[in-house]
């Protein structure tokens, strides 16, 4: 497995990480704990050292799963988790209870995450979403205190705007920023990626396969259960899926040329953008895990990348990423 460093922090991770959210949350009912433990072990055996979770996934159950499954590999893997949602209410869907990045709440959240992850120090702690009610300097200051106390190693941010990243970085250096980035979500290219390059911050794309769409396994006839959060996303309506099929056709044509799958081309494209990008595709299936890892063997030439960019520039992606309520929490 190739390794990558997240920016100038020297935090070294596997070039492809594993997003663990879907094992417990958002994509239908929680999966079988023993099966997911086996999958997490299989990922480590195949060289994956970078695992992504959050207190809101479940809530709490995903951290418990990851903490227990990865306990035998302590010190050999990097576990990232996130704070920032208020989980005190009865409705624990992300954002349902609103955001909370008050310094006291951050410290309380970290104590819970440490216990569930069964670690003494959190490798990488992200603010899950920027809280407009708390100055980002206060958030960065709270994480700085946690780093000095030995409870956290690295500070990260998720879905933050360039100007917010700069303000936080001035208080406590940011190691990594996590945002949605893929061939059908290229917003970070405008301001965020150039800012990260300038400041020496790593980039961790989540949903690098477009929440499953870029695998080619989803078309306009796909029915999503109400327990699958894609059923609420504008980009996953039958009309949008039909319109966005042009992206799958593009990936499919390059995949044929490279003897690869559309998912592997989508991941190889991301990996080719910058050497400090480490995508975290999520999966609950061993065959998909192996397929994703296979993307590391796909070499896209400058000509291939040009062809992809030229063709992608002519495709207009239909549908917003999130319903308006959740969209408002991104890019702050």
Coordinates of C-alpha atoms in Angstrom, one line a residue:
X1 CA 0.0 0.0 0.0
X2 CA 1.3 3.4 -0.9
X3 CA 1.6 6.0 1.8
X4 CA 0.9 9.7 1.7
X5 CA 1.7 12.6 4.1
X6 CA -1.1 15.0 4.9
X7 CA 0.4 18.3 4.1
X8 CA 3.5 19.5 6.0
X9 CA 2.4 17.9 9.2
X10 CA 4.2 14.6 8.6
X11 CA 1.0 12.6 9.4
X12 CA 1.5 9.6 7.2
X13 CA -1.5 7.5 6.2
X14 CA -2.3 4.9 3.5
X15 CA -3.0 6.6 0.2
X16 CA -6.6 5.3 0.4
X17 CA -8.3 5.3 3.8
X18 CA -11.6 3.7 4.8
X19 CA -14.8 5.7 5.6
X20 CA -16.6 3.7 8.3
X21 CA -19.9 5.7 8.5
X22 CA -22.0 3.3 6.4
X23 CA -21.2 0.4 8.7
X24 CA -23.5 1.8 11.3
X25 CA -25.3 4.8 9.9
X26 CA -27.0 6.6 7.0
X27 CA -27.0 3.8 4.4
X28 CA -29.9 1.7 5.7
X29 CA -29.9 -0.2 9.0
X30 CA -26.6 -0.8 10.9
X31 CA -24.7 -3.7 9.5
X32 CA -23.7 -6.9 11.4
X33 CA -21.0 -6.0 14.0
X34 CA -19.0 -9.2 13.5
X35 CA -19.1 -8.8 9.7
X36 CA -17.9 -5.2 9.9
X37 CA -15.1 -6.1 12.4
X38 CA -13.9 -8.8 9.9
X39 CA -14.0 -6.1 7.1
X40 CA -12.0 -3.6 9.2
X41 CA -9.4 -6.3 9.9
X42 CA -9.3 -7.2 6.2
X43 CA -8.6 -3.5 5.4
X44 CA -5.6 -3.5 7.8
X45 CA -4.4 -6.8 6.3
X46 CA -4.4 -5.1 2.9
X47 CA -2.4 -2.1 4.1
X48 CA -5.1 0.4 5.0
X49 CA -3.9 2.5 7.9
X50 CA -6.4 5.4 7.8
X51 CA -9.9 5.0 9.3
X52 CA -12.6 7.7 9.5
X53 CA -15.5 7.8 12.0
X54 CA -17.4 10.5 14.0
X55 CA -19.4 10.7 17.2
X56 CA -22.6 11.5 15.3
X57 CA -22.4 8.2 13.3
X58 CA -25.0 6.1 15.2
X59 CA -24.7 8.3 17.2
X60 CA -21.7 6.8 19.1
X61 CA -22.0 3.2 17.8
X62 CA -19.6 3.7 14.9
X63 CA -16.8 4.9 17.2
X64 CA -17.5 1.9 19.4
X65 CA -17.3 -0.5 16.4
X66 CA -14.1 1.1 15.1
X67 CA -12.5 1.3 18.6
X68 CA -13.1 -2.3 19.4
X69 CA -12.2 -3.7 15.9
X70 CA -9.0 -1.8 15.7
X71 CA -7.8 -2.3 19.3
X72 CA -5.4 -5.0 18.3
X73 CA -3.7 -2.6 15.9
X74 CA -3.1 0.3 18.3
X75 CA -0.2 2.4 17.2
X76 CA -0.2 0.9 13.6
X77 CA -3.3 2.8 12.4
X78 CA -4.5 6.4 12.3
X79 CA -8.1 6.9 13.5
X80 CA -9.9 10.2 12.7
X81 CA -13.0 11.2 14.4
X82 CA -15.2 14.4 14.6
X83 CA -17.1 16.6 17.0
X84 CA -19.5 19.4 16.4
X85 CA -23.1 18.3 16.5
X86 CA -25.3 18.7 19.5
X87 CA -26.4 15.2 20.4
X88 CA -28.3 16.0 23.6
X89 CA -31.7 15.9 21.9
X90 CA -33.8 12.8 21.1
X91 CA -33.4 13.2 17.3
X92 CA -29.8 12.4 16.5
X93 CA -29.8 12.7 12.7
X94 CA -26.8 14.8 11.6
X95 CA -27.8 18.4 12.0
X96 CA -31.3 17.7 13.4
X97 CA -30.3 19.0 16.8
X98 CA -28.0 21.7 15.4
X99 CA -24.4 22.4 15.8
X100 CA -22.3 22.8 18.9
X101 CA -18.6 23.7 18.9
X102 CA -18.5 25.5 22.2
X103 CA -15.1 24.8 23.8
X104 CA -16.6 23.0 26.8
X105 CA -18.7 20.9 24.5
X106 CA -15.6 20.0 22.4
X107 CA -13.7 18.8 25.5
X108 CA -16.7 16.8 26.6
X109 CA -17.1 15.2 23.1
X110 CA -13.4 14.3 23.1
X111 CA -13.7 12.5 26.5
X112 CA -16.5 10.4 25.0
X113 CA -14.6 9.6 21.8
X114 CA -11.5 8.6 23.7
X115 CA -13.5 6.0 25.7
X116 CA -15.4 4.6 22.7
X117 CA -12.2 4.5 20.5
X118 CA -10.3 2.9 23.4
X119 CA -7.3 5.2 22.9
X120 CA -5.4 7.6 25.0
X121 CA -4.9 10.1 22.2
X122 CA -7.1 10.9 19.1
X123 CA -4.9 10.8 16.0
X124 CA -6.9 13.4 14.0
X125 CA -9.8 15.4 15.4
X126 CA -12.0 17.2 12.9
X127 CA -14.6 19.9 13.5
X128 CA -17.5 18.1 11.7
X129 CA -19.1 21.3 10.5
X130 CA -18.3 25.0 11.1
X131 CA -20.5 26.4 13.9
X132 CA -21.5 30.0 12.9
X133 CA -22.2 30.8 16.6
X134 CA -18.7 30.1 17.8
X135 CA -15.6 32.0 16.6
X136 CA -13.3 29.6 14.8
X137 CA -10.4 31.0 16.8
X138 CA -12.2 29.7 20.0
X139 CA -12.6 26.2 18.4
X140 CA -9.0 26.1 17.3
X141 CA -7.9 27.3 20.7
X142 CA -9.9 24.5 22.4
X143 CA -8.3 21.9 20.2
X144 CA -4.9 23.4 20.8
X145 CA -5.4 22.9 24.6
X146 CA -6.4 19.3 23.9
X147 CA -3.3 18.8 21.9
X148 CA -1.2 20.3 24.7
X149 CA -3.0 17.9 27.2
X150 CA -2.0 14.9 25.0
X151 CA -5.6 14.0 24.2
X152 CA -5.4 14.9 20.5
X153 CA -2.5 14.8 18.0
X154 CA -3.8 16.6 14.9
X155 CA -6.5 19.2 14.2
X156 CA -8.8 18.9 11.2
X157 CA -11.7 20.7 9.7
X158 CA -14.6 19.5 7.5
X159 CA -16.5 21.4 4.8
X160 CA -14.9 24.7 5.9
X161 CA -14.4 27.7 3.6
X162 CA -10.9 28.9 2.7
X163 CA -11.1 32.0 4.9
X164 CA -12.2 30.0 7.9
X165 CA -9.4 27.5 7.4
X166 CA -6.9 30.4 7.4
X167 CA -8.3 31.9 10.6
X168 CA -8.2 28.5 12.4
X169 CA -4.7 27.7 11.1
X170 CA -3.3 30.9 12.5
X171 CA -4.3 29.7 16.0
X172 CA -3.6 26.0 15.7
X173 CA -2.1 24.5 12.6
X174 CA -4.6 22.5 10.6
X175 CA -3.3 19.1 9.5
X176 CA -6.1 18.1 7.2
X177 CA -9.4 19.3 5.7
X178 CA -12.1 16.8 4.8
X179 CA -14.7 17.8 2.2
X180 CA -16.7 16.1 -0.4
X181 CA -14.7 15.9 -3.6
X182 CA -15.0 13.8 -6.7
X183 CA -15.7 14.1 -10.4
X184 CA -19.2 15.2 -9.6
X185 CA -18.4 17.5 -6.7
X186 CA -15.5 19.8 -7.7
X187 CA -16.3 22.9 -5.6
X188 CA -13.1 22.6 -3.5
X189 CA -11.0 23.2 -6.6
X190 CA -12.0 26.9 -6.6
X191 CA -10.6 28.1 -3.3
X192 CA -10.1 25.4 -0.8
X193 CA -7.4 23.3 -2.6
X194 CA -5.3 26.3 -3.5
X195 CA -5.5 27.5 0.1
X196 CA -4.5 24.0 1.4
X197 CA -1.5 23.9 -1.0
X198 CA -0.4 27.3 0.2
X199 CA -0.7 26.5 3.9
X200 CA 0.7 22.9 3.7
X201 CA -2.5 21.2 4.8
X202 CA -3.6 17.7 3.6
X203 CA -6.9 17.0 1.9
X204 CA -9.2 14.1 2.6
X205 CA -12.0 13.7 0.1
X206 CA -15.1 12.0 1.5
X207 CA -17.7 10.5 -0.8
X208 CA -15.0 10.1 -3.5
X209 CA -17.3 7.8 -5.3
X210 CA -20.3 10.1 -5.1
X211 CA -22.1 8.2 -2.4
X212 CA -22.0 5.1 -4.6
X213 CA -23.1 6.8 -7.9
X214 CA -19.6 6.8 -9.5
X215 CA -19.3 3.0 -9.2
X216 CA -21.9 2.8 -12.0
X217 CA -24.2 0.6 -9.9
X218 CA -26.9 3.2 -9.5
X219 CA -29.3 4.5 -12.3
X220 CA -32.6 6.3 -12.3
X221 CA -34.5 3.1 -11.5
X222 CA -32.8 2.6 -8.1
X223 CA -35.2 2.8 -5.2
X224 CA -33.7 4.0 -1.9
X225 CA -35.2 2.8 1.4
X226 CA -36.3 5.6 3.8
X227 CA -33.5 4.5 6.2
X228 CA -31.0 5.4 3.4
X229 CA -30.2 9.1 3.6
X230 CA -29.7 9.2 -0.2
X231 CA -33.5 9.1 -0.4
X232 CA -33.5 12.8 0.8
X233 CA -30.7 14.1 -1.5
X234 CA -31.7 16.2 -4.5
X235 CA -28.9 14.6 -6.6
X236 CA -30.4 11.2 -6.1
X237 CA -33.9 11.9 -7.5
X238 CA -34.6 9.7 -10.6
X239 CA -34.4 12.8 -12.9
X240 CA -31.0 13.9 -11.5
X241 CA -29.6 10.3 -11.7
X242 CA -30.7 10.1 -15.3
X243 CA -29.1 13.4 -16.2
X244 CA -25.9 12.6 -14.4
X245 CA -25.5 9.2 -16.2
X246 CA -23.2 11.0 -18.6
X247 CA -20.5 11.0 -15.9
X248 CA -20.7 7.2 -15.6
X249 CA -20.5 6.9 -19.4
X250 CA -17.3 9.0 -19.3
X251 CA -15.8 6.9 -16.5
X252 CA -16.8 3.7 -18.2
X253 CA -15.1 4.7 -21.5
X254 CA -11.8 5.4 -19.6
X255 CA -12.2 2.3 -17.6
X256 CA -12.3 0.1 -20.7
X257 CA -9.1 1.8 -22.0
X258 CA -7.4 1.1 -18.7
X259 CA -8.8 -2.4 -18.0
X260 CA -10.3 -1.0 -14.8
X261 CA -13.7 -0.3 -13.3
X262 CA -15.5 3.1 -13.2
X263 CA -14.9 3.3 -9.4
X264 CA -11.2 2.7 -9.9
X265 CA -11.0 5.5 -12.5
X266 CA -12.8 7.9 -10.2
X267 CA -10.4 7.2 -7.3
X268 CA -7.3 7.2 -9.6
X269 CA -8.4 10.6 -10.9
X270 CA -8.6 12.0 -7.3
X271 CA -5.2 10.4 -6.4
X272 CA -3.6 12.1 -9.4
X273 CA -4.8 15.6 -8.5
X274 CA -2.3 16.1 -5.6
X275 CA 0.2 14.0 -3.7
X276 CA -1.2 15.2 -0.4
X277 CA -4.8 13.9 -1.1
X278 CA -5.9 10.8 0.7
X279 CA -9.5 9.8 -0.3
X280 CA -11.7 7.7 2.2
X281 CA -14.1 5.7 0.2
X282 CA -16.6 3.9 2.5
X283 CA -17.8 0.4 2.0
X284 CA -19.3 -2.5 3.8
X285 CA -18.3 -5.2 1.3
X286 CA -14.9 -6.9 0.9
X287 CA -15.1 -7.1 -2.9
X288 CA -15.7 -3.3 -3.0
X289 CA -12.8 -2.7 -0.6
X290 CA -10.5 -4.7 -2.9
X291 CA -11.8 -3.0 -6.0
X292 CA -11.1 0.4 -4.4
X293 CA -7.6 -0.6 -3.3
X294 CA -7.0 -1.7 -7.0
X295 CA -7.3 2.0 -8.0
X296 CA -3.8 2.5 -6.7
X297 CA -2.5 0.3 -9.5
X298 CA -4.3 2.4 -12.2
X299 CA -1.9 5.0 -13.8
X300 CA -3.6 7.9 -15.5
X301 CA -1.3 9.7 -17.9
X302 CA -1.4 13.5 -18.4
X303 CA -3.3 12.7 -21.6
X304 CA -5.9 10.6 -19.8
X305 CA -6.4 13.4 -17.2
X306 CA -6.8 15.9 -20.0
X307 CA -9.4 13.7 -21.7
X308 CA -11.3 13.3 -18.4
X309 CA -11.2 17.0 -17.6
X310 CA -12.3 18.0 -21.2
X311 CA -15.2 15.5 -21.2
X312 CA -16.2 16.3 -17.6
X313 CA -16.2 20.1 -18.3
X314 CA -19.0 19.5 -20.8
X315 CA -21.2 17.7 -18.3
X316 CA -23.5 19.7 -16.1
X317 CA -24.1 17.9 -12.8
X318 CA -27.8 18.0 -11.9
X319 CA -29.1 18.3 -8.3
X320 CA -27.8 19.8 -5.1
X321 CA -25.5 17.7 -2.8
X322 CA -27.8 18.1 0.2
X323 CA -31.2 19.4 1.1
X324 CA -31.1 23.1 1.9
X325 CA -31.0 22.6 5.7
X326 CA -27.8 20.6 5.5
X327 CA -26.3 22.6 2.5
X328 CA -26.4 25.6 4.8
X329 CA -23.8 23.9 7.1
X330 CA -21.2 23.5 4.4
X331 CA -18.6 26.0 3.1
X332 CA -18.9 28.4 6.2

